[in-house]
PDB file of C-alpha atoms in Angstrom:
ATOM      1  CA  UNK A   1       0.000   0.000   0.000  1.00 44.00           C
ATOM      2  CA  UNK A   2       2.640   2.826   0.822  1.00 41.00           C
ATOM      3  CA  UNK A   3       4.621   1.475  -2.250  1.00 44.00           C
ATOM      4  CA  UNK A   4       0.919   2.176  -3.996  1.00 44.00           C
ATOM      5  CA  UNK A   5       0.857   5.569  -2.172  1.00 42.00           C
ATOM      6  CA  UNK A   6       4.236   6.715  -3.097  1.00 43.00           C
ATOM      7  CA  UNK A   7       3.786   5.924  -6.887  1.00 44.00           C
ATOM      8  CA  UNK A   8       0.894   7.891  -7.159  1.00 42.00           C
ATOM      9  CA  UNK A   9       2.115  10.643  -5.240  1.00 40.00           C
ATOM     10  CA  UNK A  10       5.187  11.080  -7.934  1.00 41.00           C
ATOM     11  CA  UNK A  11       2.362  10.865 -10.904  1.00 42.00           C
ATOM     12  CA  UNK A  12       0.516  13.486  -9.081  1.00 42.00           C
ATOM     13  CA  UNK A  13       3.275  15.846  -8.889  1.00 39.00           C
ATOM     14  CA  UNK A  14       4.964  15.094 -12.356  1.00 39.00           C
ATOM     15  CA  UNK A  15       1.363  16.189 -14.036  1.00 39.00           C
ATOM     16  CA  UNK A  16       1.192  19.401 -11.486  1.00 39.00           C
ATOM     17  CA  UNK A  17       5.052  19.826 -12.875  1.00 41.00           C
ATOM     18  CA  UNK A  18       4.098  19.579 -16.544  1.00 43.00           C
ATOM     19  CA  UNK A  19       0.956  21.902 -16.140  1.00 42.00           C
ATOM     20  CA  UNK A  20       2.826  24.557 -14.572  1.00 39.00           C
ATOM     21  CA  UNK A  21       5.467  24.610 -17.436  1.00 37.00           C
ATOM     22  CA  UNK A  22       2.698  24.826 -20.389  1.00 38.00           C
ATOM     23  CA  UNK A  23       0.502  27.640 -18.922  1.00 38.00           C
ATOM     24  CA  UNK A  24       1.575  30.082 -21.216  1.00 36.00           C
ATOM     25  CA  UNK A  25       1.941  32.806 -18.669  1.00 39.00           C
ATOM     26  CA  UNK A  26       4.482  35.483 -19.065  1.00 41.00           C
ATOM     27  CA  UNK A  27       6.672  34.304 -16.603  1.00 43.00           C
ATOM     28  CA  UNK A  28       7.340  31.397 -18.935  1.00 42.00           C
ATOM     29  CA  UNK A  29       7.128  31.827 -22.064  1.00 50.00           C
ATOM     30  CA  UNK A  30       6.680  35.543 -23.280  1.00 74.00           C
ATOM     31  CA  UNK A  31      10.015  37.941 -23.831  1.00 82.00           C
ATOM     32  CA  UNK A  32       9.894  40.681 -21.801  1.00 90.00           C
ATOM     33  CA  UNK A  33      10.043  44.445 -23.857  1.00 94.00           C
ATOM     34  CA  UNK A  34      13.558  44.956 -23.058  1.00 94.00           C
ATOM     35  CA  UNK A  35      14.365  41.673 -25.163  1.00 93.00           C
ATOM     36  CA  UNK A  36      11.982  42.829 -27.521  1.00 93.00           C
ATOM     37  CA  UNK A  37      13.400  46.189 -28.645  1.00 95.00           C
ATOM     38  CA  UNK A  38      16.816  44.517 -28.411  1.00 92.00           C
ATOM     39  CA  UNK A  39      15.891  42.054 -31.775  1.00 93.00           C
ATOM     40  CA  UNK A  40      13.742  44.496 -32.840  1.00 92.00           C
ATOM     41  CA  UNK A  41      16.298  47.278 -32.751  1.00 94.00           C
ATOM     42  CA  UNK A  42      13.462  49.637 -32.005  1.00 97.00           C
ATOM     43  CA  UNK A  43      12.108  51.245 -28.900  1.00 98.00           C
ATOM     44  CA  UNK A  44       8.302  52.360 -29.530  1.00 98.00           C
ATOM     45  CA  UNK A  45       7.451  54.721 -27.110  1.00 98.00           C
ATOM     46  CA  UNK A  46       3.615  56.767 -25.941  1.00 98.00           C
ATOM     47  CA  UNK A  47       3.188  59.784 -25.549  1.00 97.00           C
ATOM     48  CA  UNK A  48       0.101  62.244 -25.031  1.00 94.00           C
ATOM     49  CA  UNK A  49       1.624  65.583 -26.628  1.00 93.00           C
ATOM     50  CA  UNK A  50      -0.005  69.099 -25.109  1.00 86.00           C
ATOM     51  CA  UNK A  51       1.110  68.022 -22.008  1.00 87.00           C
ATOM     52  CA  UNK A  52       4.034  71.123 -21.474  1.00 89.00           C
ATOM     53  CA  UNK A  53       6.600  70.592 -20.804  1.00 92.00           C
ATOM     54  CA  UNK A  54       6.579  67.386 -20.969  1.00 95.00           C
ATOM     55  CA  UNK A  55       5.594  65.834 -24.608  1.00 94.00           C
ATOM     56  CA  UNK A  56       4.785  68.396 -26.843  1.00 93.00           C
ATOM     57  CA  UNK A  57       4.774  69.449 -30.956  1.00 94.00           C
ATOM     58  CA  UNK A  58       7.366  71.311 -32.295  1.00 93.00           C
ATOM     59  CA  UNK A  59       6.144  73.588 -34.679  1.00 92.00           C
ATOM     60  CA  UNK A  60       8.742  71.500 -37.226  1.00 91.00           C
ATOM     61  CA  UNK A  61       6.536  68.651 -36.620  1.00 90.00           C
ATOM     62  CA  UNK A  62       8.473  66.695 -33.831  1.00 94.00           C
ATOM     63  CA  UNK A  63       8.373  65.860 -30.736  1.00 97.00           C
ATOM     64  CA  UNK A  64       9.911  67.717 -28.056  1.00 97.00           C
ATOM     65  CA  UNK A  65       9.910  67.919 -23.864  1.00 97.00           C
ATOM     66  CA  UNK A  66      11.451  66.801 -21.058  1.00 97.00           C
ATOM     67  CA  UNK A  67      10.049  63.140 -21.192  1.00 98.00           C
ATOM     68  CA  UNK A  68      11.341  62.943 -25.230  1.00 98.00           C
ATOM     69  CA  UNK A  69      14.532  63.764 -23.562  1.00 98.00           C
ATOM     70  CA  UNK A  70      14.159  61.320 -21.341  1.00 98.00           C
ATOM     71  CA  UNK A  71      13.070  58.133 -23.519  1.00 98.00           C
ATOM     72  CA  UNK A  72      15.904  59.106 -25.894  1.00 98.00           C
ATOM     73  CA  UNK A  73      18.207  58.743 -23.067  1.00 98.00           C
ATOM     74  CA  UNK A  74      16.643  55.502 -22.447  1.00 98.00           C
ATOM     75  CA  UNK A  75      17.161  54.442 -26.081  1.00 98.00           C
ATOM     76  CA  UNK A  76      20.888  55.566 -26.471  1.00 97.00           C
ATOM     77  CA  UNK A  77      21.413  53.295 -23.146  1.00 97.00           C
ATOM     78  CA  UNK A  78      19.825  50.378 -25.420  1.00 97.00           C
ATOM     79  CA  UNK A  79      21.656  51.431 -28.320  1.00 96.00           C
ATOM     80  CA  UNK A  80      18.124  51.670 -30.034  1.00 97.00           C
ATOM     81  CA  UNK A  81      16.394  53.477 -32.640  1.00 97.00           C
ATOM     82  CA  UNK A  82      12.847  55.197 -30.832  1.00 98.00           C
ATOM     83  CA  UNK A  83       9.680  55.595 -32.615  1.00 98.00           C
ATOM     84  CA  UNK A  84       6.970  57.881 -30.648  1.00 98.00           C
ATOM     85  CA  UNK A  85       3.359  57.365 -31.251  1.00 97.00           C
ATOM     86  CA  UNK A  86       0.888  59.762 -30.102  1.00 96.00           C
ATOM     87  CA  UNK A  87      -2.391  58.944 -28.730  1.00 95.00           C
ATOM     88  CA  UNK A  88      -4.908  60.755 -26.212  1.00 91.00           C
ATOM     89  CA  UNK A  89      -3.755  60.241 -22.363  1.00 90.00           C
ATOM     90  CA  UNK A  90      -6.306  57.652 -21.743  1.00 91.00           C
ATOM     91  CA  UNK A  91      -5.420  55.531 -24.850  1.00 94.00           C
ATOM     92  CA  UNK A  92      -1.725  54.998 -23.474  1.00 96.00           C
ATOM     93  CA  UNK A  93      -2.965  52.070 -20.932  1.00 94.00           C
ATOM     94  CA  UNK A  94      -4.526  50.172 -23.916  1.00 95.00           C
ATOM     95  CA  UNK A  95      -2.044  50.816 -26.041  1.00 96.00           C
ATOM     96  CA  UNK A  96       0.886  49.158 -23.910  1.00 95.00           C
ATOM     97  CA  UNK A  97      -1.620  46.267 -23.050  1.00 94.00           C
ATOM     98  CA  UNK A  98      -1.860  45.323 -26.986  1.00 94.00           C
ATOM     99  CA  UNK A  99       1.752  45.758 -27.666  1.00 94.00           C
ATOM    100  CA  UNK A 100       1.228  49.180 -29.592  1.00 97.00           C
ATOM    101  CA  UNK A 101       3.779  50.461 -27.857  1.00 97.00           C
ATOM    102  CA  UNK A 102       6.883  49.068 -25.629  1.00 98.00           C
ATOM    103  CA  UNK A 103       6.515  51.744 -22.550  1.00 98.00           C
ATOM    104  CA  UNK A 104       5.024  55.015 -22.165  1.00 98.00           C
ATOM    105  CA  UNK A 105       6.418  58.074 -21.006  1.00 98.00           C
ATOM    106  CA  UNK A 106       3.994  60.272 -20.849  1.00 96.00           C
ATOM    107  CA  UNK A 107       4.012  62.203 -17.613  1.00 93.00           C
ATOM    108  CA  UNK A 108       1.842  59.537 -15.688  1.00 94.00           C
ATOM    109  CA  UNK A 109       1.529  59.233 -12.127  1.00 92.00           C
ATOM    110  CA  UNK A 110       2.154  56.061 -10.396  1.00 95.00           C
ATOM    111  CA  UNK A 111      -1.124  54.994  -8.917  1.00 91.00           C
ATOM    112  CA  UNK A 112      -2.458  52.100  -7.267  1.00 92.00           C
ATOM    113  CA  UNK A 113      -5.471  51.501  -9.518  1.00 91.00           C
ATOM    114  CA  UNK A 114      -3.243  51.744 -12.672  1.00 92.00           C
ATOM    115  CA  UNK A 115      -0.906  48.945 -11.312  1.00 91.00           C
ATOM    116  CA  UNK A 116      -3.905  46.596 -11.324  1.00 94.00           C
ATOM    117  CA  UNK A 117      -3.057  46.583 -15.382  1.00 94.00           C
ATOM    118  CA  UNK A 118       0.183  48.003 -16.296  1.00 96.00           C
ATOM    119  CA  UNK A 119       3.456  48.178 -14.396  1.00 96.00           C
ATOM    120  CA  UNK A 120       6.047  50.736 -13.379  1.00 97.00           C
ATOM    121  CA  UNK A 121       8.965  52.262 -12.927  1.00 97.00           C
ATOM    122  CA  UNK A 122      10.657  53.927  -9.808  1.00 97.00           C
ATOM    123  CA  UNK A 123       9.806  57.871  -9.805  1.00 97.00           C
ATOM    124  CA  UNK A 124      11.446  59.911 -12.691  1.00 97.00           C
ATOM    125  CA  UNK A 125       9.773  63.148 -11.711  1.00 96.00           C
ATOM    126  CA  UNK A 126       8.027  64.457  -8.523  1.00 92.00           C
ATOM    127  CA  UNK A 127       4.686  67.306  -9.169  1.00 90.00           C
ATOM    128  CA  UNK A 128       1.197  67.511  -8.051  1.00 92.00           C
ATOM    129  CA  UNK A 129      -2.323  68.938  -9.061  1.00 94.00           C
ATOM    130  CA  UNK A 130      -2.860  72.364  -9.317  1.00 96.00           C
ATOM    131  CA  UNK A 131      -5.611  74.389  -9.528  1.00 97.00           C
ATOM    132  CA  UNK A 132      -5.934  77.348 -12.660  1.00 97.00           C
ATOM    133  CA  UNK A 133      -8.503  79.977 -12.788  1.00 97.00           C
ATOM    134  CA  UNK A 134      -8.961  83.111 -14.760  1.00 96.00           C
ATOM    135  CA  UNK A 135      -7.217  86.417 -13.834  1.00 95.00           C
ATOM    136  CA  UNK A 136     -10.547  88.113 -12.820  1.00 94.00           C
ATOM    137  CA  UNK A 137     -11.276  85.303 -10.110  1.00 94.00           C
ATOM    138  CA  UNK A 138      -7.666  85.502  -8.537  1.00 90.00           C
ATOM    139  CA  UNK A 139      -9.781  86.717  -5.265  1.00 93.00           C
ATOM    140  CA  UNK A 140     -10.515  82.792  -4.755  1.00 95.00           C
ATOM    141  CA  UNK A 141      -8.423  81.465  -2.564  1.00 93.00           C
ATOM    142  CA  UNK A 142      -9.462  77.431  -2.434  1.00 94.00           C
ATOM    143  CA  UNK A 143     -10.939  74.774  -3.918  1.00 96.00           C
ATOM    144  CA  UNK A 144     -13.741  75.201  -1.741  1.00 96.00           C
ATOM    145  CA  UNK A 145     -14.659  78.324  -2.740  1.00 96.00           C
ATOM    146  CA  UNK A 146     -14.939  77.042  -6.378  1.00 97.00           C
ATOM    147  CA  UNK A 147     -17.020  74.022  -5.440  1.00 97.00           C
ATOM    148  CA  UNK A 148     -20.079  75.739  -5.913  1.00 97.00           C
ATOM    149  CA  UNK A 149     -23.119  74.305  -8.422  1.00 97.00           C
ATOM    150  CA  UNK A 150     -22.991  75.829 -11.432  1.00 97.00           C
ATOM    151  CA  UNK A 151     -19.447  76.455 -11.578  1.00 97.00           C
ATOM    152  CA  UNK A 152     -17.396  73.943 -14.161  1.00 98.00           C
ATOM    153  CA  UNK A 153     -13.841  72.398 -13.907  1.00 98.00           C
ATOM    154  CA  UNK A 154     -11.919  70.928 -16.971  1.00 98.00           C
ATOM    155  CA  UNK A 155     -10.182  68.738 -16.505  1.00 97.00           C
ATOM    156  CA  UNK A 156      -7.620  66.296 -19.223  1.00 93.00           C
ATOM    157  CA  UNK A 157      -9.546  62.415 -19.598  1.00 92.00           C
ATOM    158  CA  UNK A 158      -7.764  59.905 -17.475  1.00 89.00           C
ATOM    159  CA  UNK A 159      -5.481  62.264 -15.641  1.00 91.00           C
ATOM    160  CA  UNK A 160      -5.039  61.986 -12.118  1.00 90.00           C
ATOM    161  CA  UNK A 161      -6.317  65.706 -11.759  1.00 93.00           C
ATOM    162  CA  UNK A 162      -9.287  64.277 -13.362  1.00 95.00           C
ATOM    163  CA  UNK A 163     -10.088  61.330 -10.736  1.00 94.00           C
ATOM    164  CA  UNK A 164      -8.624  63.720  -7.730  1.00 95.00           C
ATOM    165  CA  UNK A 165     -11.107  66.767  -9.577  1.00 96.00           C
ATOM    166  CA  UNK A 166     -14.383  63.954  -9.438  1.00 96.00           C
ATOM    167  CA  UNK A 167     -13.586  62.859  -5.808  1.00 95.00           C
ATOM    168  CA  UNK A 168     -13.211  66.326  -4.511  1.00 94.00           C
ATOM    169  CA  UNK A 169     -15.564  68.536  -5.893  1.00 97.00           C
ATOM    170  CA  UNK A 170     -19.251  67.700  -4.894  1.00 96.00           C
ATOM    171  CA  UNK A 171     -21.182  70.558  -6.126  1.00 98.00           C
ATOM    172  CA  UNK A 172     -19.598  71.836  -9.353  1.00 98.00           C
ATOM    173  CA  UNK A 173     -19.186  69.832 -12.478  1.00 98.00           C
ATOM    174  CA  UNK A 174     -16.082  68.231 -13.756  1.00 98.00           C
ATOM    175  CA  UNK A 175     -15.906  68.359 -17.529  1.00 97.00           C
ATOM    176  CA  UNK A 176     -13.345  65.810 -19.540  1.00 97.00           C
ATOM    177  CA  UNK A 177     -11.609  67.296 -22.223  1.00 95.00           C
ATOM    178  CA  UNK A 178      -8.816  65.189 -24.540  1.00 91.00           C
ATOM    179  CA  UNK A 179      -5.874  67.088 -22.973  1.00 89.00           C
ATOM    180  CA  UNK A 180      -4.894  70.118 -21.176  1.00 91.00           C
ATOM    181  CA  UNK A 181      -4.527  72.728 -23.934  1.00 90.00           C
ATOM    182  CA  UNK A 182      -7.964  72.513 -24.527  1.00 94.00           C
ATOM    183  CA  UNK A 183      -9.189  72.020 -21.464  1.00 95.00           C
ATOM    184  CA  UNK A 184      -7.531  75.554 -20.765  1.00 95.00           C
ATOM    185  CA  UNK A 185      -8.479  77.305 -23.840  1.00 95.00           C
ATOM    186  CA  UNK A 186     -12.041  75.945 -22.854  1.00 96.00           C
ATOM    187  CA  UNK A 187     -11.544  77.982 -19.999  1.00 97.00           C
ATOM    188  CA  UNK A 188     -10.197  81.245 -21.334  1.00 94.00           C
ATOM    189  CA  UNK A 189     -13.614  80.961 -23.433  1.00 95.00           C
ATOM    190  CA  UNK A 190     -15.432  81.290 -20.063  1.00 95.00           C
ATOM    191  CA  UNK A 191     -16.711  77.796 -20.769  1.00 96.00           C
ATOM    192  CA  UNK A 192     -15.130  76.569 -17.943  1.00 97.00           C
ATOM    193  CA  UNK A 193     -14.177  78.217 -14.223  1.00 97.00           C
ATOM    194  CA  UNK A 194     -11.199  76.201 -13.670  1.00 98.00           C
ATOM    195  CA  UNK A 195      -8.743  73.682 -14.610  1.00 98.00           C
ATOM    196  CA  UNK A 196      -7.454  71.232 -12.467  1.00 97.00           C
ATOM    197  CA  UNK A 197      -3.445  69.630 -13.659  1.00 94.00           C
ATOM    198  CA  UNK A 198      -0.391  69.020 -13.185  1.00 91.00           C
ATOM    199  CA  UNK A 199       1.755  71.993 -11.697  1.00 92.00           C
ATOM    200  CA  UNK A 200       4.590  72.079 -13.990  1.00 90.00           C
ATOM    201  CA  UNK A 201       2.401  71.816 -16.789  1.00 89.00           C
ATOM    202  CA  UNK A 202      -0.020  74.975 -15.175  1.00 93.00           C
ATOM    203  CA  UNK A 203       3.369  77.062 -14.751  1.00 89.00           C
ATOM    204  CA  UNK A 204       4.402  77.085 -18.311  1.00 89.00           C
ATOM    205  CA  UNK A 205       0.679  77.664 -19.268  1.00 91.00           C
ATOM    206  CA  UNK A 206       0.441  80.796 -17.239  1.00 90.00           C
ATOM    207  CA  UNK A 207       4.150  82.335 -19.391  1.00 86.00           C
ATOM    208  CA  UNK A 208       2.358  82.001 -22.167  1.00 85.00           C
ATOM    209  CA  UNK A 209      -0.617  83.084 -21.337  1.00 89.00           C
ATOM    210  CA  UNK A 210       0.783  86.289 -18.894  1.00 87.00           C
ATOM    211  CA  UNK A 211      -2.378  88.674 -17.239  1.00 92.00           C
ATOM    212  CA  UNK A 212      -4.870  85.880 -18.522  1.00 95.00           C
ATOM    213  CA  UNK A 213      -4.740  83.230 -15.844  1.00 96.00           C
ATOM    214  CA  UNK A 214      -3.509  82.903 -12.031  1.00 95.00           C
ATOM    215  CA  UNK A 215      -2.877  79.949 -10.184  1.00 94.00           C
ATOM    216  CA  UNK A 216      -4.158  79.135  -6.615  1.00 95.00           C
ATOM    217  CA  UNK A 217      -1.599  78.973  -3.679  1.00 92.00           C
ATOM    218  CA  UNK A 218      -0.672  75.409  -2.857  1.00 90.00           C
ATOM    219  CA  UNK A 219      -1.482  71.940  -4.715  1.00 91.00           C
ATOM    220  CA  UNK A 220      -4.403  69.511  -4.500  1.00 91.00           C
ATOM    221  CA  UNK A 221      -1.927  66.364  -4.393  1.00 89.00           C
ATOM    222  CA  UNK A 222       1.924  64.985  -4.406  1.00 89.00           C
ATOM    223  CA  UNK A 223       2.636  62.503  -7.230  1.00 90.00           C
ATOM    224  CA  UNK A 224       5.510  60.602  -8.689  1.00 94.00           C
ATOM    225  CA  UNK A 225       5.919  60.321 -12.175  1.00 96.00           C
ATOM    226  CA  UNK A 226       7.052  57.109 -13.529  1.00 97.00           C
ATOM    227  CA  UNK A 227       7.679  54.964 -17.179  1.00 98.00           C
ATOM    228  CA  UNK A 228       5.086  51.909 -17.544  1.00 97.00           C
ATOM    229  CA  UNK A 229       5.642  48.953 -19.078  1.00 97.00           C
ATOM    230  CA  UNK A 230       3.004  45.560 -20.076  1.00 96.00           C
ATOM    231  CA  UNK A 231       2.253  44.546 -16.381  1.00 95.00           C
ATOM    232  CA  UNK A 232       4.263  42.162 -14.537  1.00 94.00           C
ATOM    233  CA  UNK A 233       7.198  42.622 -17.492  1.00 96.00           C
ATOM    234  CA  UNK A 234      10.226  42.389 -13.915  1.00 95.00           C
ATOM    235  CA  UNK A 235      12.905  42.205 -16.028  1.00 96.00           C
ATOM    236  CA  UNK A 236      12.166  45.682 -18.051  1.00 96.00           C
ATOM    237  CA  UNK A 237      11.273  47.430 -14.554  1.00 97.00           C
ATOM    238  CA  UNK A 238      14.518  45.636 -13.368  1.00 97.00           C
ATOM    239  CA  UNK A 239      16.434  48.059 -15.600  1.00 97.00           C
ATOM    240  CA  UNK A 240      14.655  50.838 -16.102  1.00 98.00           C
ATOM    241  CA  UNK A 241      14.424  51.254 -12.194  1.00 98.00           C
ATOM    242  CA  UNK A 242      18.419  51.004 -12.773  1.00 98.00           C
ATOM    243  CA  UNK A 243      19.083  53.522 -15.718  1.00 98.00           C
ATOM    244  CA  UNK A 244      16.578  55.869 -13.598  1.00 98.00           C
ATOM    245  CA  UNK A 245      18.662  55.697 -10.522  1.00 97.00           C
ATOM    246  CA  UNK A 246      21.975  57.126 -12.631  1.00 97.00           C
ATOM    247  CA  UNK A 247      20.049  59.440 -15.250  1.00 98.00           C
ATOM    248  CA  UNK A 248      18.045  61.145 -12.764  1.00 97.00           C
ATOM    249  CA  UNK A 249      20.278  64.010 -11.238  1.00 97.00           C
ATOM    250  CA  UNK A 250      23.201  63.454 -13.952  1.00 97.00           C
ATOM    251  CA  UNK A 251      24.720  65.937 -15.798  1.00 98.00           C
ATOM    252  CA  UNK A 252      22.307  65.046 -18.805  1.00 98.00           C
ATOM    253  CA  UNK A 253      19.417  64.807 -16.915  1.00 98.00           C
ATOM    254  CA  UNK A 254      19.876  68.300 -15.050  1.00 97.00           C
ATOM    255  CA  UNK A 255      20.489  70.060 -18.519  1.00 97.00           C
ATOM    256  CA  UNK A 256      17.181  68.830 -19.890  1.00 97.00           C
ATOM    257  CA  UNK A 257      15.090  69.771 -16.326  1.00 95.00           C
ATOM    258  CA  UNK A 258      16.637  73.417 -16.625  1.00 94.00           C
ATOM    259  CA  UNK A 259      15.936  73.698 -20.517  1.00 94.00           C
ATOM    260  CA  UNK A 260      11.811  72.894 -20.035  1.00 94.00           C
ATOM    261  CA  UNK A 261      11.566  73.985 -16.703  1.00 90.00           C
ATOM    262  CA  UNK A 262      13.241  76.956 -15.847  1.00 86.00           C
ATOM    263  CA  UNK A 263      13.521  78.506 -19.266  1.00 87.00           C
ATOM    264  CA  UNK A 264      10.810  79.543 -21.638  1.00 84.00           C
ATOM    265  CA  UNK A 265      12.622  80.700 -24.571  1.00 88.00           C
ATOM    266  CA  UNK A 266      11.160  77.323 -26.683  1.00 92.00           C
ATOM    267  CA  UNK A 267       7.655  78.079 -26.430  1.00 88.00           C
ATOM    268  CA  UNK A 268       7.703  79.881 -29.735  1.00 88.00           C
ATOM    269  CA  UNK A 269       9.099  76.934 -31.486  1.00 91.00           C
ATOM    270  CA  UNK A 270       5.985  74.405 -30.153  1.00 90.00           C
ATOM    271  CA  UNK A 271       2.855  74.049 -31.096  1.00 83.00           C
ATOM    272  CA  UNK A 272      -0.282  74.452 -28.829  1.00 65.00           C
ATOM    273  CA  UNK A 273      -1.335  71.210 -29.817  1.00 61.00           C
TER     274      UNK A 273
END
């Protein structure tokens, strides 16, 4: 009987054995991106452009901003050509799910909820959520003030000012728009009374648009920005999370910061797209 016992014990655990090695999961059997754009000699990368001064249009027809800067840095650490392809913000999660893309670089927060389907990287960037309102309401001084029915807040579709926008504001409506530019220009039309995004993005909106807009003292949130990759992909996050740790602060990586951040000398050579 035991020699019975033992005998079907090893079947038992030779068919568990052979099941676990044919499941097809990606742990298994699927390359990881960073193997991918190494035989494909290609790095495809997403981007949401109108999101200053981050990913934006050059008025050459390029792309331009500190995260184009920064996913050409990660492609001349592959030794890589990189592609960009443009979609709307909330296409970027879909896109890197299907394979349309190897990562995304696109200014996007790292958020519990969006680790559920995609993974990523270690912070690239720190910001938060700011709040923009035209120059004749400067007088308000919260979001409080501003959450009043009838009053309107644009926000960009699948940013994290949008879901911070819906969970804070009770009383006035939050209105999607497909990105930032036009959520503002919705609100220099008077369509809107305020816009809810990123800070950095807010700053360079108010240089070029001087005496028409004033941001409120203080920020909504604290974020970290970060690169995603197909969920689960370790081995890309593995070395992203180590070219991050020597890019961020280098020489290269200060240069770049200073030139879209501190300067504003290129925002006659982009597009408001």
């Amino acid at each position: 009987m035991k020699k019975m016992f033992t005998a079907l014990l090893l079947i038992l655990v030779l068919v568990v054995a052979g099941c676990s090695s044919n499941d097809g999961g990606a742990g298994s059997t699927e390359k990881s991106t960073l193997k991918n754009i190494k035989d494909n000699k290609k790095l495809v990368v997403g981007i949401a452009p109108g999101y200053f001064p981050f990913e934006m249009k050059s008025i050459e027809g390029g792309f331009v901003g500190y995260d184009i800067d920064l996913a050409n840095a990660v492609g001349e650490a592959l030794d890589t050509e990189v592609e960009f392809k443009q979609f709307a913000f909330d296409g970027l999660g879909p896109a890197l799910q299907i394979g349309e893309v190897d990562m995304v670089i696109a200014g996007m927060t790292i958020r519990g909820d969006r680790a559920l389907s995609i993974s990523m990287s270690n912070p690239y960037y720190k910001t938060g959520q700011a709040i923009m309102v035209p120059t004749a309401s400067k007088g308000i001084k919260s979001w409080e003030e501003l959450d009043v029915k009838g009053n309107k807040i644009a926000v960009g579709i699948g940013t994290t000012g949008a879901l911070l926008a819906k969970s804070q504001f009770k009383n006035a409506e939050v209105v999607d728009y497909e990105d930032f530019p036009l959520a503002a220009t919705t609100m220099g039309s008077g369509q809107a009374d305020a816009v809810v995004y990123d800070e950095p993005a807010v700053a360079v909106w108010r240089l070029e648009h001087e005496g028409e807009v004033h941001q409120l003292e203080g920020l909504l949130s604290a974020e970290n920005l970060g690169i995603a990759v197909k969920k689960n992909d370790f081995e890309t996050i593995q070395w992203l999370n180590s070219f991050l740790h020597s890019y961020v602060d280098s020489p290269e990586e200060l240069e770049s910061r200073s030139r879209w951040f501190e300067e504003s000398d290129w925002l006659d050579k982009v597009s408001g797209e």
